[in-house]
Amino acid sequence: MAYPTAPLEVLGLWTGWLLMLMIYSYPLYKENIVFRWAEHTYIAVMLAVNLVMMVTNVNRIAIQPMLQGQIHYIIPIILGLAMYTLLVADYRWISRYPIAVLVGAGFGLGMRGVLIPNLLDQVVSTITPPAGGAAMDWFNFIYIAIGTICAVSYFLLTYEHTGALRYPTRLGRWFIMIGLGAYFGNTVLFRLSMLSGRAQFFLQVLKIIPM
Amino acid sequence: MSSETIWDKLQNIDRKVFYWILWIGLMIPFIRPIGLPISIAPSTRDLYNGLLTLEEGDVVWINIAFGVSAWIDCMPATVACTKVILRQGAKLIVVGAYTDADLSWDKLRNSVPDFDQLEYGKDYVYLGYYTGGEAVVAQIASDIRSVFPTDAYGTPLDELPLMKEVNSVHDIDMVLSGDTGDWGDYYMRQWASPYGIPMAEIGIAMLASSYMPFYKSGLLFGISSSSRGGAELEKLIGEPGEATVIMDALSVSHLMVIAAVLLANIGYFATRGRRR
Amino acid sequence: MSEVYKRELVYLVTAVITVIMFVEYFFLGTWQLAETLRTYATIIANIALGLGAITLVVSHAKKIQRRAAGVWAFSAWLLIFLAISFLSGLAGWAMTGSGQGNPMYDWFFRYVYTPLGQTLYPITGFYIFSACYRAFRARNIDAALLLIAGCFVILTNAPVGGAIWGGFPIIGRWFLDYGQVPGMRTFLIVGAFGMLAYGFRALLGRERGFYGEVAGGE
C-alpha cells in the first residue's frame, strides 16, 4: 500500500495518528483530557457502527422477507422489540420471553454441541496410543494421558483433595500451570503483535518507513 | 532508606519507564530491520497442506470473526490462505461476525490481487455481517438463505451463480474461521463435528492454545497462531507481507519481556533472604 | 396468575426450545420447527444489538442532566458525535443500501473507528510488559512451572529465540504442541461438564440469572 495522496485520505491518516497519540498519552503520561475525549469518540463511533449494522441487518433478514410475504417474521420482530422492555422497570418481565428463546436455543445447541468435540473426542484422543513406535510419541502420549487425568481430578470439587486424591490433584495443578504458562506466552505474542502494528503505523505516517 | 540496595531500587521502577522502553524498542527494528529467519510450526504447515488438497470448484467458507483491532494478528494469515484457496481454483464465500466486517472484507479484497482476475458472484461472494452466536451458525448449516437472503450488496443469493448451488453446509467443502473469540467453537460444534466438514483456525495466539486439543483430536486440520502464523504462511507461499515485516519488532519486544522476567526474578531471589 | 406468565411460562419456553434442539439433533437430523426457532433467535439477537446503545445513551444523558463534574462535557460530545455518525450512516443506507454509501460515515468508519479500535486494545501490551516485571516471579513450584513454560513459548514465538539458541524453539514447540495439551484439554472437558450442568439447571428453571431475576425479586 502506498502513502495516500488524496487530501481526505491524508487527513484521515493524520487523524488516526493523532487519535492514537491521544490514547497512548494515558499509559505513557497519565489520564488526561485528550485521552478521555478520544475514548468517548471511540465509544460514540463504535455505537454508531453497531446501530447502522443493526438497522441494515434487521431490514435484510427480517423486514424484507416479511414484506415479501413471510408474515410469520413478525413474531421475532415483536420478540426482538420486546427486549427493549428491559429499560422499563414495570414491563421488564416481557423481555424474559425473547431471552427465553435466545437462552433455549443457545443452551440446546451448546449442550448438544459439546458432547462430541469437547468430551468424547477429547477422551478418545487422550487414550488413543500413537500409531508409530517412536519413543518420543509414546512419551508424549503418556504425558498427555497422565496429565489430563490428573488435571481433571483437580476439578473434583465435591471431594476434599486428601488421601488418594492428594498427589494426583497436586500433579494435576502442575500440568495446568504448564498449560497456563504456554497460554501466557501466547498472550504476550498477541498483545505485543498488536502493539507492534501501532508502532509501525506511527512511523509510517511520519514517512520514516514505507507504508 | 539508606539500606536500599540496587535490587530494591530496580523493584520500584515507575511503570511508565517500562512503557516508554517498550514503545521505543518496538520502533527500532522497523527502522533497522534484522531479518531473522522463522521456522514453520507443524499446525501451520498442516493448515497449508490442507488448503493444497482443495480442488477446482470446491467451495470454501471464510468466517471473519475478528475486528479491525485484530487485523495485525489474523489478517495476514487470512490473506495468505485466501491466495492459496483462489490459486487452487476453489470458490470463496466470505462472512463477517463483527460489525466492522465490511472494513475487513475491503482489506482482504484489496490485499489479494488474485481477486482482480476473478468474477464477483461467480468465483467469490461476500455475504456480509451476521450475528446470533451459536444459533445463527447452526442455522446457516441448515439453510444459508434464512440468515443471508441477499449478499452484502443486496443482491438475492439466487441471482449469484456461485450461490445457486449452495444452500447449506452440505454444499461447503471447507471452513476457515478467523477468530478472536468463540466463533471457532460454534463452527466446530455445529459444522465440523456433526457434518465432518474440514475446518482450520486462523486465531489470535491464545486460541492456538485453547484450540490445540481440537487440533490434536483431529477436528481442526490446522491452526495459524497470530501474526507469527501469518508470517509462517507468508513464507510458505513465498510472498512476505505484513506479518513478516513485524517479526523483528516481535523479536525485540519478546526479548525485552524475557529480560524483564529475568531481572525481576534475580531481584526477587537477591532480596528474598532479607525479606524473610 | 401474573407469576405464571412472568416466571413459570418463561421457564417453560426455555425448556421446550432446548428440548426441541435436542430432539432435532438426536432423533431427526433436521427439523423445520428447530430451524424456524433458530431463525427467530438470530433475528432477536440482531434487534437486541441496539439495547446496549440505548442503555449507554440513557446513562450519558443522565450525566449531562446532573452536570456531573468533569464528565458531562465528554458525555455531551459522545452523544453529539454518536448522532452525527449514526444519522450519516442511516442516510447512506437509505440512499445506497449500505451505511458506507455516505462519504462522511465512510470516513468516520475508516479514519476514526479503525485507528481507535486498533489503538485501544494493544494498550494491554504495555501492561503485560510491566506485569512481567512486577508479578511474574518463581515464588513456588506452581509459579516456576508457569514461568518456565511461558519463557520457552515466548522465545519460540519470536524468531530471536532460535537465533540465540537452537534449543529454545525445540523445547518451546514441545510446550505448545504437547506440554499445554493436558491443561487445555482439561479446561475443555470441565467446561463442557459445566455447560451441561448449567444448561440442565436452566432447562429445569433453576438457573434464572440471565432473565434479569435477582434472588427474591422481580
mmCIF file of C-alpha atoms in Angstrom, chain B residues 1-243:
data_model
loop_
_atom_site.group_PDB
_atom_site.id
_atom_site.type_symbol
_atom_site.label_atom_id
_atom_site.label_comp_id
_atom_site.label_asym_id
_atom_site.label_seq_id
_atom_site.Cartn_x
_atom_site.Cartn_y
_atom_site.Cartn_z
ATOM 1 C CA MET B 1 16.172 4.301 53.185
ATOM 2 C CA SER B 2 19.957 4.215 53.334
ATOM 3 C CA SER B 3 19.902 0.395 53.351
ATOM 4 C CA GLU B 4 18.100 0.324 49.971
ATOM 5 C CA THR B 5 20.116 -1.794 47.524
ATOM 6 C CA ILE B 6 20.216 -1.646 43.748
ATOM 7 C CA TRP B 7 17.751 -4.536 43.684
ATOM 8 C CA ASP B 8 15.287 -2.659 45.862
ATOM 9 C CA LYS B 9 15.529 0.326 43.550
ATOM 10 C CA LEU B 10 15.040 -1.872 40.496
ATOM 11 C CA GLN B 11 11.928 -3.399 42.048
ATOM 12 C CA ASN B 12 10.391 0.042 42.455
ATOM 13 C CA ILE B 13 10.916 1.492 38.990
ATOM 14 C CA ASP B 14 7.973 3.583 37.786
ATOM 15 C CA ARG B 15 5.914 1.524 35.367
ATOM 16 C CA LYS B 16 5.909 4.359 32.826
ATOM 17 C CA VAL B 17 9.619 3.763 32.325
ATOM 18 C CA PHE B 18 8.730 0.278 31.076
ATOM 19 C CA TYR B 19 6.048 1.631 28.776
ATOM 20 C CA TRP B 20 8.457 4.079 27.174
ATOM 21 C CA ILE B 21 11.207 1.455 26.803
ATOM 22 C CA LEU B 22 8.738 -0.886 25.099
ATOM 23 C CA TRP B 23 7.267 1.768 22.815
ATOM 24 C CA ILE B 24 10.658 2.996 21.622
ATOM 25 C CA GLY B 25 12.074 -0.537 21.483
ATOM 26 C CA LEU B 26 9.258 -1.626 19.189
ATOM 27 C CA MET B 27 10.103 1.067 16.647
ATOM 28 C CA ILE B 28 13.808 0.384 16.277
ATOM 29 C CA PRO B 29 13.505 -2.848 14.233
ATOM 30 C CA PHE B 30 11.214 -1.104 11.752
ATOM 31 C CA ILE B 31 13.920 1.494 11.119
ATOM 32 C CA ARG B 32 16.776 -1.031 11.223
ATOM 33 C CA PRO B 33 15.312 -4.408 10.165
ATOM 34 C CA ILE B 34 17.146 -7.526 11.347
ATOM 35 C CA GLY B 35 15.509 -10.171 9.140
ATOM 36 C CA LEU B 36 15.794 -13.218 11.373
ATOM 37 C CA PRO B 37 14.656 -16.487 9.780
ATOM 38 C CA ILE B 38 11.436 -18.077 11.010
ATOM 39 C CA SER B 39 10.619 -21.752 11.325
ATOM 40 C CA ILE B 40 7.243 -23.256 10.420
ATOM 41 C CA ALA B 41 5.048 -24.716 13.153
ATOM 42 C CA PRO B 42 3.525 -28.157 12.385
ATOM 43 C CA SER B 43 -0.008 -26.806 12.864
ATOM 44 C CA THR B 44 0.640 -24.047 10.309
ATOM 45 C CA ARG B 45 2.162 -26.484 7.845
ATOM 46 C CA ASP B 46 -0.855 -28.756 8.235
ATOM 47 C CA LEU B 47 -3.124 -25.802 7.537
ATOM 48 C CA TYR B 48 -1.210 -25.004 4.371
ATOM 49 C CA ASN B 49 -1.120 -28.643 3.251
ATOM 50 C CA GLY B 50 -4.850 -28.922 3.920
ATOM 51 C CA LEU B 51 -5.521 -25.969 1.641
ATOM 52 C CA LEU B 52 -3.459 -27.614 -1.087
ATOM 53 C CA THR B 53 -5.898 -30.541 -1.116
ATOM 54 C CA LEU B 54 -8.643 -28.231 -2.434
ATOM 55 C CA GLU B 55 -9.759 -28.949 -5.958
ATOM 56 C CA GLU B 56 -11.136 -26.688 -8.648
ATOM 57 C CA GLY B 57 -14.732 -25.812 -7.913
ATOM 58 C CA ASP B 58 -14.596 -26.647 -4.200
ATOM 59 C CA VAL B 59 -16.398 -24.115 -2.048
ATOM 60 C CA VAL B 60 -14.581 -22.627 0.957
ATOM 61 C CA TRP B 61 -16.344 -20.677 3.685
ATOM 62 C CA ILE B 62 -14.243 -18.000 5.412
ATOM 63 C CA ASN B 63 -15.615 -16.602 8.651
ATOM 64 C CA ILE B 64 -14.050 -13.269 9.590
ATOM 65 C CA ALA B 65 -14.738 -13.191 13.318
ATOM 66 C CA PHE B 66 -12.175 -10.556 14.174
ATOM 67 C CA GLY B 67 -12.479 -6.813 14.189
ATOM 68 C CA VAL B 68 -10.127 -4.160 12.900
ATOM 69 C CA SER B 69 -8.288 -4.276 16.235
ATOM 70 C CA ALA B 70 -7.016 -7.791 15.472
ATOM 71 C CA TRP B 71 -6.118 -7.191 11.829
ATOM 72 C CA ILE B 72 -2.415 -7.452 12.542
ATOM 73 C CA ASP B 73 -2.979 -10.854 14.201
ATOM 74 C CA CYS B 74 -5.431 -12.534 11.881
ATOM 75 C CA MET B 75 -5.494 -10.689 8.560
ATOM 76 C CA PRO B 76 -2.052 -11.726 7.204
ATOM 77 C CA ALA B 77 -2.900 -15.412 7.629
ATOM 78 C CA THR B 78 -6.376 -14.859 6.154
ATOM 79 C CA VAL B 79 -4.809 -13.109 3.158
ATOM 80 C CA ALA B 80 -2.249 -15.890 2.632
ATOM 81 C CA CYS B 81 -4.927 -18.608 2.906
ATOM 82 C CA THR B 82 -7.219 -16.744 0.508
ATOM 83 C CA LYS B 83 -4.417 -16.584 -2.042
ATOM 84 C CA VAL B 84 -3.863 -20.340 -1.781
ATOM 85 C CA ILE B 85 -7.596 -21.081 -1.992
ATOM 86 C CA LEU B 86 -8.107 -18.950 -5.096
ATOM 87 C CA ARG B 87 -4.978 -20.343 -6.765
ATOM 88 C CA GLN B 88 -6.305 -23.857 -6.213
ATOM 89 C CA GLY B 89 -9.329 -22.828 -8.265
ATOM 90 C CA ALA B 90 -11.708 -23.062 -5.324
ATOM 91 C CA LYS B 91 -14.692 -20.740 -4.839
ATOM 92 C CA LEU B 92 -14.912 -18.470 -1.838
ATOM 93 C CA ILE B 93 -17.760 -17.353 0.408
ATOM 94 C CA VAL B 94 -16.820 -14.734 2.998
ATOM 95 C CA VAL B 95 -18.914 -13.709 6.006
ATOM 96 C CA GLY B 96 -18.148 -11.421 8.938
ATOM 97 C CA ALA B 97 -19.211 -11.762 12.555
ATOM 98 C CA TYR B 98 -18.077 -8.312 13.702
ATOM 99 C CA THR B 99 -19.965 -5.126 12.971
ATOM 100 C CA ASP B 100 -16.906 -3.792 11.149
ATOM 101 C CA ALA B 101 -16.932 -6.811 8.816
ATOM 102 C CA ASP B 102 -17.248 -4.567 5.743
ATOM 103 C CA LEU B 103 -13.897 -2.963 6.529
ATOM 104 C CA SER B 104 -12.255 -6.356 6.995
ATOM 105 C CA TRP B 105 -13.692 -7.532 3.685
ATOM 106 C CA ASP B 106 -12.355 -4.393 1.955
ATOM 107 C CA LYS B 107 -8.955 -5.055 3.467
ATOM 108 C CA LEU B 108 -8.971 -8.710 2.380
ATOM 109 C CA ARG B 109 -10.236 -7.846 -1.094
ATOM 110 C CA ASN B 110 -7.537 -5.205 -1.566
ATOM 111 C CA SER B 111 -4.745 -7.387 -0.174
ATOM 112 C CA VAL B 112 -5.314 -10.293 -2.577
ATOM 113 C CA PRO B 113 -4.589 -9.279 -6.187
ATOM 114 C CA ASP B 114 -5.959 -12.634 -7.388
ATOM 115 C CA PHE B 115 -9.485 -11.276 -6.910
ATOM 116 C CA ASP B 116 -8.902 -8.919 -9.848
ATOM 117 C CA GLN B 117 -8.782 -11.863 -12.240
ATOM 118 C CA LEU B 118 -11.976 -13.364 -10.838
ATOM 119 C CA GLU B 119 -15.626 -12.518 -11.170
ATOM 120 C CA TYR B 120 -17.721 -11.474 -8.190
ATOM 121 C CA GLY B 121 -20.780 -13.679 -7.759
ATOM 122 C CA LYS B 122 -19.283 -16.494 -9.800
ATOM 123 C CA ASP B 123 -15.923 -17.115 -8.113
ATOM 124 C CA TYR B 124 -16.366 -15.377 -4.807
ATOM 125 C CA VAL B 125 -19.127 -13.822 -2.759
ATOM 126 C CA TYR B 126 -19.247 -11.585 0.307
ATOM 127 C CA LEU B 127 -22.400 -12.214 2.315
ATOM 128 C CA GLY B 128 -21.732 -9.563 4.947
ATOM 129 C CA TYR B 129 -22.296 -9.251 8.661
ATOM 130 C CA TYR B 130 -24.265 -11.692 10.786
ATOM 131 C CA THR B 131 -24.839 -12.178 14.469
ATOM 132 C CA GLY B 132 -26.718 -14.547 16.776
ATOM 133 C CA GLY B 133 -23.966 -16.739 18.233
ATOM 134 C CA GLU B 134 -24.253 -20.491 18.091
ATOM 135 C CA ALA B 135 -27.875 -20.350 16.891
ATOM 136 C CA VAL B 136 -27.002 -18.485 13.723
ATOM 137 C CA VAL B 137 -24.081 -20.807 12.920
ATOM 138 C CA ALA B 138 -26.354 -23.848 13.324
ATOM 139 C CA GLN B 139 -28.998 -22.169 11.213
ATOM 140 C CA ILE B 140 -26.568 -21.386 8.381
ATOM 141 C CA ALA B 141 -25.659 -25.074 8.412
ATOM 142 C CA SER B 142 -29.283 -25.982 7.634
ATOM 143 C CA ASP B 143 -30.328 -23.050 5.463
ATOM 144 C CA ILE B 144 -27.973 -20.266 4.377
ATOM 145 C CA ARG B 145 -30.772 -18.215 2.852
ATOM 146 C CA SER B 146 -32.633 -17.831 6.115
ATOM 147 C CA VAL B 147 -29.674 -15.880 7.503
ATOM 148 C CA PHE B 148 -28.406 -14.334 4.272
ATOM 149 C CA PRO B 149 -31.369 -13.748 1.913
ATOM 150 C CA THR B 150 -29.056 -11.432 -0.048
ATOM 151 C CA ASP B 151 -25.335 -10.790 -0.222
ATOM 152 C CA ALA B 152 -23.840 -7.739 1.494
ATOM 153 C CA TYR B 153 -24.745 -5.563 -1.506
ATOM 154 C CA GLY B 154 -28.417 -6.505 -1.547
ATOM 155 C CA THR B 155 -28.309 -8.996 -4.437
ATOM 156 C CA PRO B 156 -30.588 -12.005 -3.821
ATOM 157 C CA LEU B 157 -28.499 -15.168 -3.486
ATOM 158 C CA ASP B 158 -30.331 -16.901 -6.347
ATOM 159 C CA GLU B 159 -29.036 -14.227 -8.714
ATOM 160 C CA LEU B 160 -25.422 -15.080 -7.835
ATOM 161 C CA PRO B 161 -24.172 -18.035 -9.920
ATOM 162 C CA LEU B 162 -21.952 -19.335 -7.112
ATOM 163 C CA MET B 163 -24.792 -19.355 -4.588
ATOM 164 C CA LYS B 164 -27.326 -21.118 -6.836
ATOM 165 C CA GLU B 165 -25.908 -24.480 -5.820
ATOM 166 C CA VAL B 166 -25.010 -23.550 -2.247
ATOM 167 C CA ASN B 167 -27.870 -23.912 0.219
ATOM 168 C CA SER B 168 -26.436 -25.450 3.346
ATOM 169 C CA VAL B 169 -23.325 -26.873 4.990
ATOM 170 C CA HIS B 170 -23.597 -29.905 2.686
ATOM 171 C CA ASP B 171 -22.543 -27.696 -0.227
ATOM 172 C CA ILE B 172 -19.438 -26.356 1.529
ATOM 173 C CA ASP B 173 -16.130 -28.212 1.273
ATOM 174 C CA MET B 174 -14.025 -26.430 3.871
ATOM 175 C CA VAL B 175 -14.302 -23.824 6.624
ATOM 176 C CA LEU B 176 -11.683 -21.367 7.810
ATOM 177 C CA SER B 177 -12.546 -19.375 10.884
ATOM 178 C CA GLY B 178 -10.501 -16.305 11.775
ATOM 179 C CA ASP B 179 -11.224 -15.619 15.412
ATOM 180 C CA THR B 180 -10.635 -13.527 18.435
ATOM 181 C CA GLY B 181 -13.393 -15.208 20.431
ATOM 182 C CA ASP B 182 -15.931 -18.010 20.441
ATOM 183 C CA TRP B 183 -16.973 -18.267 16.806
ATOM 184 C CA GLY B 184 -14.472 -21.020 16.098
ATOM 185 C CA ASP B 185 -16.120 -23.082 18.862
ATOM 186 C CA TYR B 186 -19.518 -22.561 17.263
ATOM 187 C CA TYR B 187 -18.282 -23.721 13.862
ATOM 188 C CA MET B 188 -16.556 -26.736 15.402
ATOM 189 C CA ARG B 189 -19.666 -27.730 17.357
ATOM 190 C CA GLN B 190 -22.252 -27.008 14.667
ATOM 191 C CA TRP B 191 -20.351 -27.675 11.406
ATOM 192 C CA ALA B 192 -17.101 -29.596 11.765
ATOM 193 C CA SER B 193 -18.178 -32.142 14.372
ATOM 194 C CA PRO B 194 -21.709 -33.082 13.202
ATOM 195 C CA TYR B 195 -21.073 -32.836 9.445
ATOM 196 C CA GLY B 196 -17.386 -33.803 9.275
ATOM 197 C CA ILE B 197 -16.519 -30.737 7.243
ATOM 198 C CA PRO B 198 -12.749 -29.982 7.224
ATOM 199 C CA MET B 199 -12.032 -26.943 9.338
ATOM 200 C CA ALA B 200 -8.981 -24.858 10.208
ATOM 201 C CA GLU B 201 -8.478 -21.982 12.573
ATOM 202 C CA ILE B 202 -6.798 -18.639 11.998
ATOM 203 C CA GLY B 203 -6.771 -17.319 15.518
ATOM 204 C CA ILE B 204 -5.200 -14.901 17.884
ATOM 205 C CA ALA B 205 -2.344 -16.547 19.774
ATOM 206 C CA MET B 206 -4.392 -17.525 22.835
ATOM 207 C CA LEU B 207 -6.767 -19.505 20.647
ATOM 208 C CA ALA B 208 -3.792 -21.508 19.397
ATOM 209 C CA SER B 209 -3.534 -22.698 22.998
ATOM 210 C CA SER B 210 -7.262 -23.195 23.588
ATOM 211 C CA TYR B 211 -7.812 -24.995 20.282
ATOM 212 C CA MET B 212 -4.698 -27.167 20.398
ATOM 213 C CA PRO B 213 -6.703 -30.109 21.871
ATOM 214 C CA PHE B 214 -9.120 -29.859 18.913
ATOM 215 C CA TYR B 215 -6.182 -29.962 16.522
ATOM 216 C CA LYS B 216 -4.750 -32.951 18.391
ATOM 217 C CA SER B 217 -8.089 -34.758 18.287
ATOM 218 C CA GLY B 218 -8.331 -34.174 14.524
ATOM 219 C CA LEU B 219 -11.309 -31.817 14.480
ATOM 220 C CA LEU B 220 -9.127 -28.987 13.149
ATOM 221 C CA PHE B 221 -6.750 -29.824 10.320
ATOM 222 C CA GLY B 222 -4.565 -26.815 11.065
ATOM 223 C CA ILE B 223 -4.090 -23.722 13.194
ATOM 224 C CA SER B 224 -2.417 -20.429 12.405
ATOM 225 C CA SER B 225 -1.376 -18.565 15.536
ATOM 226 C CA SER B 226 -1.480 -14.779 15.466
ATOM 227 C CA SER B 227 0.918 -12.761 13.298
ATOM 228 C CA ARG B 228 3.534 -15.482 13.767
ATOM 229 C CA GLY B 229 1.258 -17.937 11.952
ATOM 230 C CA GLY B 230 0.649 -15.274 9.316
ATOM 231 C CA ALA B 231 4.400 -14.856 8.785
ATOM 232 C CA GLU B 232 4.813 -18.627 8.526
ATOM 233 C CA LEU B 233 2.078 -18.819 5.888
ATOM 234 C CA GLU B 234 3.614 -15.898 4.009
ATOM 235 C CA LYS B 235 6.878 -17.839 3.991
ATOM 236 C CA LEU B 236 5.129 -20.997 2.791
ATOM 237 C CA ILE B 237 3.514 -19.204 -0.175
ATOM 238 C CA GLY B 238 6.751 -17.287 -0.833
ATOM 239 C CA GLU B 239 5.189 -13.843 -0.522
ATOM 240 C CA PRO B 240 6.431 -11.894 2.532
ATOM 241 C CA GLY B 241 3.784 -9.475 3.717
ATOM 242 C CA GLU B 242 2.530 -7.536 6.704
ATOM 243 C CA ALA B 243 3.217 -10.278 9.248
#
